[in-house]
mmCIF file of C-alpha atoms in Angstrom:
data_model
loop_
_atom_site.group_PDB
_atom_site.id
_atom_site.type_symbol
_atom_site.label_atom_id
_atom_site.label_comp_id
_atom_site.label_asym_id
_atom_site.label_seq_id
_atom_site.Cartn_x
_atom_site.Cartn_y
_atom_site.Cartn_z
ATOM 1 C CA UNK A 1 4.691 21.041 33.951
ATOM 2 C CA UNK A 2 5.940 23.469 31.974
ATOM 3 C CA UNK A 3 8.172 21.399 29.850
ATOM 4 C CA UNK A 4 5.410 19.180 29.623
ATOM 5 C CA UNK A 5 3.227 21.980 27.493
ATOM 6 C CA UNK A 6 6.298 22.817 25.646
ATOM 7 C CA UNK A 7 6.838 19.251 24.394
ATOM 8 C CA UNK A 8 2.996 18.820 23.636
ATOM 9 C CA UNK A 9 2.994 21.975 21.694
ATOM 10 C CA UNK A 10 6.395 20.770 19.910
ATOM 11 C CA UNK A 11 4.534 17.537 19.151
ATOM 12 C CA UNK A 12 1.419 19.961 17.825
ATOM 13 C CA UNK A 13 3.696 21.785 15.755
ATOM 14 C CA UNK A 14 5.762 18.901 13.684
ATOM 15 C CA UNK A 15 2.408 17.209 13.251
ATOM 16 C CA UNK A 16 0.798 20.385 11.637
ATOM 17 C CA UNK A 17 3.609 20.836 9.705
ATOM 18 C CA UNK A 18 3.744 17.560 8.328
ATOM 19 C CA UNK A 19 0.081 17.356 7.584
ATOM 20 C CA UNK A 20 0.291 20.585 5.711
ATOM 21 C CA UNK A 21 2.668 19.090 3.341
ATOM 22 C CA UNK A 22 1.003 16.025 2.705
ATOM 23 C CA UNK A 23 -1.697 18.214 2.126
ATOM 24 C CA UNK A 24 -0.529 20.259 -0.596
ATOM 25 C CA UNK A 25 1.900 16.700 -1.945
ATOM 26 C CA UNK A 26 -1.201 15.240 -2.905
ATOM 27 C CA UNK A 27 -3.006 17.644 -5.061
ATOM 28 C CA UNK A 28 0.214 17.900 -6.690
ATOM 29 C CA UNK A 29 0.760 14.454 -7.334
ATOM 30 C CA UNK A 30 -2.125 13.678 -8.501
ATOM 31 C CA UNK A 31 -2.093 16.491 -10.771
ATOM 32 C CA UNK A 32 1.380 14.998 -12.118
ATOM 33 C CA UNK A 33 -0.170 11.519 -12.819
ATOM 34 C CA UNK A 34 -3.014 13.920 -15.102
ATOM 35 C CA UNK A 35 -0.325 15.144 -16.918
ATOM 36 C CA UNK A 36 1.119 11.325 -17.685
ATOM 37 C CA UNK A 37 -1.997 10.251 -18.542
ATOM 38 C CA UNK A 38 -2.835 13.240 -20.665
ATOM 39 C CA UNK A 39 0.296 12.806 -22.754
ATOM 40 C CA UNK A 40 -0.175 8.890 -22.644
ATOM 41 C CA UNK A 41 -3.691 9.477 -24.089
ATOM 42 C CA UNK A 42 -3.068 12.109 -26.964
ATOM 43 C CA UNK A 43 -0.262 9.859 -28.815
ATOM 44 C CA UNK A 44 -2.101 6.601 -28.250
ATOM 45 C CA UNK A 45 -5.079 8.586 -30.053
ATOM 46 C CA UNK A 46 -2.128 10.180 -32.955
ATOM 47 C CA UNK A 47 -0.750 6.828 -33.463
ATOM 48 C CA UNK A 48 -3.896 5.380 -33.879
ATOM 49 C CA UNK A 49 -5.678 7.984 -36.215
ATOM 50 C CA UNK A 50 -2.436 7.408 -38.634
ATOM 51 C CA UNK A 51 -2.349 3.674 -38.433
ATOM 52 C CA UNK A 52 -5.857 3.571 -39.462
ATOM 53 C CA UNK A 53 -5.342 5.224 -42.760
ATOM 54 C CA UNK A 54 -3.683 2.344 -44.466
ATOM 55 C CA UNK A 55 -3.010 3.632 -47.790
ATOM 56 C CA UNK A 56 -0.794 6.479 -45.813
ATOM 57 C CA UNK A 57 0.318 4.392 -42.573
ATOM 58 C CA UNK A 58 3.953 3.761 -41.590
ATOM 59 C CA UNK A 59 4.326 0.147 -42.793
ATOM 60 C CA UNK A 60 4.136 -2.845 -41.138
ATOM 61 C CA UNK A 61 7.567 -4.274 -41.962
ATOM 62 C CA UNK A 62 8.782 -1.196 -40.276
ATOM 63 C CA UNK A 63 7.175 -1.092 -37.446
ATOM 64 C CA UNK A 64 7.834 -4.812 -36.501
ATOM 65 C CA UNK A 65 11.885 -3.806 -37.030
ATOM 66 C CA UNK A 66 11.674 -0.948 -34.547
ATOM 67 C CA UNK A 67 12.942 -1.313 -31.389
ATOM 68 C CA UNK A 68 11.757 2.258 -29.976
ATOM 69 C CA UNK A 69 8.359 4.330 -30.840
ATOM 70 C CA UNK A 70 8.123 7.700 -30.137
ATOM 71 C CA UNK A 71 4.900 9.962 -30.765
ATOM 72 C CA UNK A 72 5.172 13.643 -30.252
ATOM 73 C CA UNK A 73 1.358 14.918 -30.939
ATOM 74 C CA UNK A 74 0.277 18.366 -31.141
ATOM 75 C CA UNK A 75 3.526 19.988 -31.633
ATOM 76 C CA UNK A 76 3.525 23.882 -31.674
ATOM 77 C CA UNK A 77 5.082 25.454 -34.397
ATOM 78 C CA UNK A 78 5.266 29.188 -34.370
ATOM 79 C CA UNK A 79 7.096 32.051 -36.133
ATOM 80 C CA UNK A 80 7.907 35.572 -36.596
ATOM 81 C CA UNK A 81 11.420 35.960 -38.243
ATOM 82 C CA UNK A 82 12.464 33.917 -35.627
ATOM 83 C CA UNK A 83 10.979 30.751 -35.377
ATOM 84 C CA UNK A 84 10.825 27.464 -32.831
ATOM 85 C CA UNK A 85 8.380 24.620 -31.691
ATOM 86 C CA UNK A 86 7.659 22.677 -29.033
ATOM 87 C CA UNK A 87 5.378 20.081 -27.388
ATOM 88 C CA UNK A 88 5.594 16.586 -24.777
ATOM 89 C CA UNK A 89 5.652 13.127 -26.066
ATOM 90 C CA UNK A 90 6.085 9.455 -24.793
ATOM 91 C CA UNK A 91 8.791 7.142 -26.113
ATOM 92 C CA UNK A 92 8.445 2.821 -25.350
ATOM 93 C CA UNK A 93 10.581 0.184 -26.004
ATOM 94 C CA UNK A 94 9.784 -2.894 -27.554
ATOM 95 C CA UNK A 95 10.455 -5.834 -25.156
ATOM 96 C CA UNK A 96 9.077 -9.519 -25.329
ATOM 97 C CA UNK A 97 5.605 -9.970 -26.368
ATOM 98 C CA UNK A 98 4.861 -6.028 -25.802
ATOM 99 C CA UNK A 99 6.118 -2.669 -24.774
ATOM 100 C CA UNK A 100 7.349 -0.765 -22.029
ATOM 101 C CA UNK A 101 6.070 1.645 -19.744
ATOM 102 C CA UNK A 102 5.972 4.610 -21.801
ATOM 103 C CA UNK A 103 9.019 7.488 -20.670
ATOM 104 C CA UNK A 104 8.091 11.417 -21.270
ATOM 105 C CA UNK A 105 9.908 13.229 -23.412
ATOM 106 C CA UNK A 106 10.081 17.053 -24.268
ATOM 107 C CA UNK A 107 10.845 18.297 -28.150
ATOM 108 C CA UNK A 108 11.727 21.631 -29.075
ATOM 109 C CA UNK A 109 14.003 23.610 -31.716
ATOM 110 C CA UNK A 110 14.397 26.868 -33.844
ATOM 111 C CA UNK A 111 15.029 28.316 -37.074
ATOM 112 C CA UNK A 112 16.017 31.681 -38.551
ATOM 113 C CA UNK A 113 14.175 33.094 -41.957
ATOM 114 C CA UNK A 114 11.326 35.055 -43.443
ATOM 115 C CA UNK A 115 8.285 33.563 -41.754
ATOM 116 C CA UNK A 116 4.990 34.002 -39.669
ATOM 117 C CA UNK A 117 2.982 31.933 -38.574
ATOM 118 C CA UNK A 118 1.577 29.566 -35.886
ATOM 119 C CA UNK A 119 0.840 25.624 -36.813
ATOM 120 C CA UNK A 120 0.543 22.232 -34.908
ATOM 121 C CA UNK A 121 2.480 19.555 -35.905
ATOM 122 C CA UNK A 122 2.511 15.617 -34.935
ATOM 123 C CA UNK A 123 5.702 13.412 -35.199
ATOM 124 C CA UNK A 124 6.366 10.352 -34.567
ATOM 125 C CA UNK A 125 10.157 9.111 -34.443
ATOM 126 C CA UNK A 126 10.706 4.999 -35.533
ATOM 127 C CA UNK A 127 14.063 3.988 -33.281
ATOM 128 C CA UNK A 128 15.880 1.323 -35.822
ATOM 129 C CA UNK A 129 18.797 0.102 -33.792
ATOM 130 C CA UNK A 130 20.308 0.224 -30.845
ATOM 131 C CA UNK A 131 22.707 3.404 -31.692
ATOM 132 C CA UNK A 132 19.454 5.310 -32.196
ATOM 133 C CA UNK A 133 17.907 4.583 -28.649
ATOM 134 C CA UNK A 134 21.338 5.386 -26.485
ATOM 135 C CA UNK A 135 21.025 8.907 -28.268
ATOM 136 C CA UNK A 136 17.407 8.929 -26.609
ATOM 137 C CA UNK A 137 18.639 8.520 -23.461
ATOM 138 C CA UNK A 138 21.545 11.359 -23.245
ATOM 139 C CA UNK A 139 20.218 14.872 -21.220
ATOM 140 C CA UNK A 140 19.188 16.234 -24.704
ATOM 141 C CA UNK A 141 19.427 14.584 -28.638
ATOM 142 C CA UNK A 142 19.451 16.483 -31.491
ATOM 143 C CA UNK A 143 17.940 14.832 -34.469
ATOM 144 C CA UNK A 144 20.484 14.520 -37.377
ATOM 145 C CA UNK A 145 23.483 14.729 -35.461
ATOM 146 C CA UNK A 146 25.171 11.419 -34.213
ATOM 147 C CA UNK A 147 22.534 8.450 -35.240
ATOM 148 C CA UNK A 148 21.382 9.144 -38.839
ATOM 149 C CA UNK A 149 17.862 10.368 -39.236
ATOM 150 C CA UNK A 150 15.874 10.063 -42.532
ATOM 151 C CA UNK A 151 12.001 10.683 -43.762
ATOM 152 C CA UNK A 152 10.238 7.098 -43.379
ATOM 153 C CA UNK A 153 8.215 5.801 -46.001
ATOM 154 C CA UNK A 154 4.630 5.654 -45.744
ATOM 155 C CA UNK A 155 1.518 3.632 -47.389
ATOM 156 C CA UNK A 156 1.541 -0.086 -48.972
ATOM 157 C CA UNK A 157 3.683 0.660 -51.965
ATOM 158 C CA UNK A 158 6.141 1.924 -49.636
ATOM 159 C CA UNK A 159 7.656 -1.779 -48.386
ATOM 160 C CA UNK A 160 10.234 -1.946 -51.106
ATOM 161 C CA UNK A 161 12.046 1.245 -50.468
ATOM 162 C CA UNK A 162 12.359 0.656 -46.688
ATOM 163 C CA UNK A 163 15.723 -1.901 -46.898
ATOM 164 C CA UNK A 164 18.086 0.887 -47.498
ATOM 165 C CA UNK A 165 17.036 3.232 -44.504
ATOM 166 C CA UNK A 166 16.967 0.253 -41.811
ATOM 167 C CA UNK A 167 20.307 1.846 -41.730
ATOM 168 C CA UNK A 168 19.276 5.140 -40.252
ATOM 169 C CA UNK A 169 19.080 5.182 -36.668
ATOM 170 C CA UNK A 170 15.697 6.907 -36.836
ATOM 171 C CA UNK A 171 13.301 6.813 -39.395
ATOM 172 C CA UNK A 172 10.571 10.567 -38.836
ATOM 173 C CA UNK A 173 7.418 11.405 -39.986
ATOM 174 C CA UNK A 174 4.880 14.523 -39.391
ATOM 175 C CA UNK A 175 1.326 14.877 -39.616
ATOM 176 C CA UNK A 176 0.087 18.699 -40.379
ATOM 177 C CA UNK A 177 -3.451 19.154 -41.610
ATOM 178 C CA UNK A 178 -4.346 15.535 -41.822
ATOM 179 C CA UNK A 179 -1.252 15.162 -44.545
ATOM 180 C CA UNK A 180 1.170 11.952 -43.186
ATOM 181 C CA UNK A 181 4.044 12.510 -44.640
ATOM 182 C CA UNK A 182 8.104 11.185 -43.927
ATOM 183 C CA UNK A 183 10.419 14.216 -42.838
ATOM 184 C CA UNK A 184 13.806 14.624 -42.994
ATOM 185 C CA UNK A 185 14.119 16.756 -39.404
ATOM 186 C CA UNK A 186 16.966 18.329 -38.388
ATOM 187 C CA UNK A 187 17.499 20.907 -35.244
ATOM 188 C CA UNK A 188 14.920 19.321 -33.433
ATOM 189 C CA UNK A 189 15.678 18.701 -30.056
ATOM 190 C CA UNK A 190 14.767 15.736 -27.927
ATOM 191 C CA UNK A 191 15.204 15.609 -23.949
ATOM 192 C CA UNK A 192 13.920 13.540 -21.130
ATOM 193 C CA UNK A 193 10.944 15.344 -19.306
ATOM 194 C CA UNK A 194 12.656 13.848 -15.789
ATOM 195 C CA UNK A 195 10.168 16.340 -13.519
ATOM 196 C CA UNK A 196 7.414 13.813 -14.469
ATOM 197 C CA UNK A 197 9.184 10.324 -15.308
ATOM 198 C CA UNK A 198 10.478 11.084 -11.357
ATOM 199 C CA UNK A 199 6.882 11.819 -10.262
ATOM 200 C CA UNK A 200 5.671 9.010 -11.830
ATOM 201 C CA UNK A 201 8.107 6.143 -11.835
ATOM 202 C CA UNK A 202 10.120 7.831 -9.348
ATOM 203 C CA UNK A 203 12.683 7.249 -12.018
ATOM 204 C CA UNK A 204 14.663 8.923 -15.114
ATOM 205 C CA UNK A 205 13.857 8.256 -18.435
ATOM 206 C CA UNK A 206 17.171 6.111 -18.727
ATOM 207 C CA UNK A 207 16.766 4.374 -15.537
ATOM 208 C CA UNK A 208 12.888 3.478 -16.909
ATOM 209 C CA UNK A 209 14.051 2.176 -20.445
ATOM 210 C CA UNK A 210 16.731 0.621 -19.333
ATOM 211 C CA UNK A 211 15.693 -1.389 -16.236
ATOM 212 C CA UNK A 212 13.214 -4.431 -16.350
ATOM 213 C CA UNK A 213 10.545 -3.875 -17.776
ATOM 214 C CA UNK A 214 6.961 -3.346 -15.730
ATOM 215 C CA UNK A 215 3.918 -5.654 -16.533
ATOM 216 C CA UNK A 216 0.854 -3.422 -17.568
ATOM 217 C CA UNK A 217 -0.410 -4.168 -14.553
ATOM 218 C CA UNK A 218 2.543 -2.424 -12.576
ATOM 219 C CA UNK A 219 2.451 0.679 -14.732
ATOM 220 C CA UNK A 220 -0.007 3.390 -13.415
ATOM 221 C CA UNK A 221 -3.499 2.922 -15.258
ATOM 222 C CA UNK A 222 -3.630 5.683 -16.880
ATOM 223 C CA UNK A 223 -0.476 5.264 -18.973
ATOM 224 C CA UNK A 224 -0.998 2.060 -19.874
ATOM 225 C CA UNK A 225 -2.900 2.735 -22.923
ATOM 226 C CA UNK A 226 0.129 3.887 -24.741
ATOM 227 C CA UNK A 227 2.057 0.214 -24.870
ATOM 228 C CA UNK A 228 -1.371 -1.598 -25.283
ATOM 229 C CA UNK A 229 -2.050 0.970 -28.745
ATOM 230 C CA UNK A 230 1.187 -0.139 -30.018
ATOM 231 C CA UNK A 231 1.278 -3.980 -29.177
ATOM 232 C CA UNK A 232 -2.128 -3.586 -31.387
ATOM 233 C CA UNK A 233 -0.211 -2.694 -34.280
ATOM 234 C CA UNK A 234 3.212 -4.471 -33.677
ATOM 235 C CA UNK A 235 4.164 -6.998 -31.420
ATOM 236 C CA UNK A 236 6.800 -10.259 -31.289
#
């Protein structure tokens, strides 16, 4: 009899246990998809607000040549003799008639100089070629290092200049009070935010970009307005 009640109260036990983990697995799963959708949200609204400002827009002929976007928005930059930024992102690849789930990256870098401050920035990184988007997928990037990264051009006129710098690897731009302008960034870093690519796709950022592609209707719902923002403005 006795073994009996000890076994029952095992049986008690492991089931507590477990239901106090699922308990607490939940909230904090949930809370991760918030996060995806969050970031998903804010660049689909950047992208957007730039793209609809023609005369200053990243031009079309670009765009359609890209094979990665990536769209950093509401980057922190702050200093005080020492300086750094740093912010969350979401980075999709082009792939027949749309494009891909989007992946979540982290940016960050520093500087050294005679400055104070505090600013927020948004970028948004064109991927060229294929040497570009392998740098995208090592542990961390470094923008102007190994795949050449120059300031796109921007507005109408801008279509004739943009044949020399298909070269680049990366073609960057930065919005800071409402001004869309190419930039020529270098020490920024660019890594794979894997926490939340796991707890979302229960996959890396790699392993997402690389494998086959989801439909929009396999992505979560709340990320898929990313790839549906860009297929609006380039798609083939």
């Amino acid at each position: 009899m006795k073994t009996f009640v000890n076994r029952v109260f095992s049986c008690s036990l492991i089931v507590s246990l477990l239901l106090a983990i699922f308990a607490v697995a939940v909230p904090a799963q949930k809370s991760r998809l918030q996060d995806a959708t969050r970031h998903a949200s804010d660049a689909a609204q950047t992208f957007t607000e730039i793209m609809n400002v023609r005369e200053k827009a990243i031009p079309k002929e670009l765009l359609d040549k890209a094979e990665a976007i990536a769209v950093f928005p509401g980057v922190v930059k702050a200093a005080f003799v020492f300086g750094g930024r740093g912010g969350q992102g979401v980075i999709s690849k082009r792939i027949r008639k749309g494009w891909s789930a989007p992946a979540f990256f982290n940016l960050s870098g520093g500087s050294f100089g005679v400055q104070i401050g505090a600013q927020k920035n948004d970028y948004i990184f064109l991927i060229m070629n294929e040497e570009g988007l392998k740098g995208l997928l090592k542990d961390k990037f470094e923008l102007g290092g190994e795949a050449g990264v120059v300031a796109g051009p921007v507005g109408r006129e801008a279509a004739a200049s943009t044949n020399p710098r298909l070269n680049a690897g990366i073609l960057s731009y930065s919005r800071s009070k409402g001004a869309f302008i190419g930039a020529a960034l270098k020490g920024v870093v660019i890594s794979p935010d894997n926490d939340l690519n796991e707890a979302v796709y229960s996959m890396k950022a790699s392993e997402l970009l690389l494998a086959k592609p989801m439909t929009l209707s396999e992505m979560p719902a709340g990320v898929r307005i990313f790839p549906r923002t860009l297929a609006r403005y380039s798609i083939r």
